[in-house]
Backbone as numpy.savetxt, mean C-alpha at the origin, in Angstrom:
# Nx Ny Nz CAx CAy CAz Cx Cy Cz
5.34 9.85 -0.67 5.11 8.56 -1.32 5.21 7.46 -0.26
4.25 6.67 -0.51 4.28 5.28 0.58 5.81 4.76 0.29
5.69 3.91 1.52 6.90 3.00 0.96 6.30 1.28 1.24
7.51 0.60 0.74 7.13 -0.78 0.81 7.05 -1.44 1.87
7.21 -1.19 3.06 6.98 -1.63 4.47 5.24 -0.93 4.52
5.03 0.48 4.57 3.51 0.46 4.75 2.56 -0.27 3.52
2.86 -0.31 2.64 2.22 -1.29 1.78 1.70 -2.70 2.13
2.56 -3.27 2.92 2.67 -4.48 2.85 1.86 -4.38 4.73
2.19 -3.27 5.19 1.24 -3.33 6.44 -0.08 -3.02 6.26
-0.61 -2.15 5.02 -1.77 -1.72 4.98 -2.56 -3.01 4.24
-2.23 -3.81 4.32 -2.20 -5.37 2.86 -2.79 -5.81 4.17
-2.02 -5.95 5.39 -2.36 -6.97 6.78 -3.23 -6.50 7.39
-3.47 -4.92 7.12 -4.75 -4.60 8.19 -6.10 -5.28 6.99
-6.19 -4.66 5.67 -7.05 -4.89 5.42 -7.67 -6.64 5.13
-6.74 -7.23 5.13 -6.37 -8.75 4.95 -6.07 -9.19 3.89
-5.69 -8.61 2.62 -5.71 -8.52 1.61 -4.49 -9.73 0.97
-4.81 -10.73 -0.05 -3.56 -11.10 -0.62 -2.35 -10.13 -1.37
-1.36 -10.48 -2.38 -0.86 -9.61 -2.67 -1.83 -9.70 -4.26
-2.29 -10.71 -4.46 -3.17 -10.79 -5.73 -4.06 -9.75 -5.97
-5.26 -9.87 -4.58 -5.72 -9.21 -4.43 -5.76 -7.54 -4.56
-4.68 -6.72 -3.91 -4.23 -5.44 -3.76 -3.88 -5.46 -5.46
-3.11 -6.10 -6.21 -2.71 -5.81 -7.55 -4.20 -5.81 -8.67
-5.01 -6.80 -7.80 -6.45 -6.64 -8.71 -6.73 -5.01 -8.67
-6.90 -4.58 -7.45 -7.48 -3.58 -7.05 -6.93 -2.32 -7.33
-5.64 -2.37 -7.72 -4.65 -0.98 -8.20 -4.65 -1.59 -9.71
-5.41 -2.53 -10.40 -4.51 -2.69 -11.68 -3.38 -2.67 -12.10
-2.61 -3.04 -11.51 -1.02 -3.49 -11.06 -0.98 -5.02 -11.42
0.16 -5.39 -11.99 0.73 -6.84 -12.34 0.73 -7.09 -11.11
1.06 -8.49 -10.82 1.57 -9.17 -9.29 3.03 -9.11 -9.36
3.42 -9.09 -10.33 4.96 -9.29 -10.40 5.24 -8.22 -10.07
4.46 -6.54 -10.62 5.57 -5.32 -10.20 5.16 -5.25 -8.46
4.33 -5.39 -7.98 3.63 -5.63 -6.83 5.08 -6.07 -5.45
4.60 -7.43 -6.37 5.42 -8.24 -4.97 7.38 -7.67 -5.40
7.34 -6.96 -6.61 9.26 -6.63 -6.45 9.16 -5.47 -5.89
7.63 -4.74 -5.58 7.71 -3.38 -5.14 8.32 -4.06 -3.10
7.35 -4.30 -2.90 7.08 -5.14 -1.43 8.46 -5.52 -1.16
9.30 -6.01 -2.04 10.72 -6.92 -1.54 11.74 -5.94 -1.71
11.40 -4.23 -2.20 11.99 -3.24 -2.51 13.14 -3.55 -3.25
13.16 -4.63 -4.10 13.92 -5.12 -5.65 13.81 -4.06 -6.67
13.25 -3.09 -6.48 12.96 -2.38 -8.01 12.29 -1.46 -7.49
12.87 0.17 -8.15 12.09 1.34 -8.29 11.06 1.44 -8.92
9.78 1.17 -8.23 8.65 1.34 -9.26 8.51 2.71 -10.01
7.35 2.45 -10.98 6.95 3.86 -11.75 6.11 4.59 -10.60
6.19 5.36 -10.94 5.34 6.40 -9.72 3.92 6.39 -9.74
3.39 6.28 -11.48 2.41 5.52 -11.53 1.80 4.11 -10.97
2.80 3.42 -10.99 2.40 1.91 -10.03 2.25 2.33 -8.67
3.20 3.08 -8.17 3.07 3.62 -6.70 1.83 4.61 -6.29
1.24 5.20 -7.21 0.14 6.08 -7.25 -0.84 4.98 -6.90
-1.32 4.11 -8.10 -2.34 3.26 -8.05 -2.12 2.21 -6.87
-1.34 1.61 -6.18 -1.38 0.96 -5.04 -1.88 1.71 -4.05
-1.35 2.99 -3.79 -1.72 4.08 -2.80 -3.03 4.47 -2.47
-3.77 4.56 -3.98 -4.66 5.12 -4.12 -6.31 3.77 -3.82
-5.87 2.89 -4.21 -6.21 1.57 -3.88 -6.14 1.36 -2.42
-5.38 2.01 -1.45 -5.61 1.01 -0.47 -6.39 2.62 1.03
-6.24 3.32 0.01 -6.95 4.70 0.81 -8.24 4.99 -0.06
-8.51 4.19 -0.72 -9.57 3.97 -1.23 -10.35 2.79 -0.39
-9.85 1.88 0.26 -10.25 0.99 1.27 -10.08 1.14 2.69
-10.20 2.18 2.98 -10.14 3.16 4.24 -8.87 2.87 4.90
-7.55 3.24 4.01 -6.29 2.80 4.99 -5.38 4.79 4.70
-5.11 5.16 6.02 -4.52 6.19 6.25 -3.27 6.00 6.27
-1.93 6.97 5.49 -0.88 6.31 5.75 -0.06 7.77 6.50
0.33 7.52 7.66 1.08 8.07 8.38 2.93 8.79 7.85
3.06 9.40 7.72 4.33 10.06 7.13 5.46 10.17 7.77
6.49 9.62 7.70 7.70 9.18 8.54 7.90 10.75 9.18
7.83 10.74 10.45 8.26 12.14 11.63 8.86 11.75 12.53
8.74 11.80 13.88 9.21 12.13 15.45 8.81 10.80 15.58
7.46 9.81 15.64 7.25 8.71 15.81 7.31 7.54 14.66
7.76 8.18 13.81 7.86 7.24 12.57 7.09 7.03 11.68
7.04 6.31 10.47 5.99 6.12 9.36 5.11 4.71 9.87
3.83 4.68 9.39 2.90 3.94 9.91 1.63 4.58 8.85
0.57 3.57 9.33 -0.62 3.38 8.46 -1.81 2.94 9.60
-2.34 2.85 8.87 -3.88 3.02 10.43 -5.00 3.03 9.19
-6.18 1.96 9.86 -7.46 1.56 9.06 -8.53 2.54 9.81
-9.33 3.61 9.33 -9.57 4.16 9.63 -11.21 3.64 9.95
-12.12 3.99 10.92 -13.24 3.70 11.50 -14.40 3.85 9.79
-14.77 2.36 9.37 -15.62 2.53 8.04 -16.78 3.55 8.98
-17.48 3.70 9.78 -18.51 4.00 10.56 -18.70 5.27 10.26
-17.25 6.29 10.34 -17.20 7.60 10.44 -17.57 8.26 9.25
């Protein structure tokens, strides 16, 4: 599962407001931005649809290992 630090990085690559990203997952802004400030355990469903929303906009999210968790915009070209 993402967490709220790559969320909020995959938001900056793509340039996205937080309005925006909640348009796009069908997500409130409110569960959004308490996800982002990690105030509140989202539903897994909210966490699905953000996820799925932003790797749906070519963003790869990297899985915390040896170099850490991270996210990367992947080449639209390829």
């Amino acid at each position: 599962m993402v967490s709220p630090r790559q969320i909020r990085a995959a938001r900056a690559l793509l340039g996205w407001s937080q309005q925006e990203l909640a348009d796009k997952a069908i997500v409130s802004l409110n569960a959004l931005a308490r996800l982002e400030n990690g105030k509140v355990d989202s539903r897994i469903s909210t966490l699905q649809a953000i996820e799925a929303a932003l790797i749906k906009a070519g963003v790869e999210f990297l899985s915390a290992g040896q170099k850490g968790e991270g996210v990367r915009l992947l080449d639209p070209l390829v």
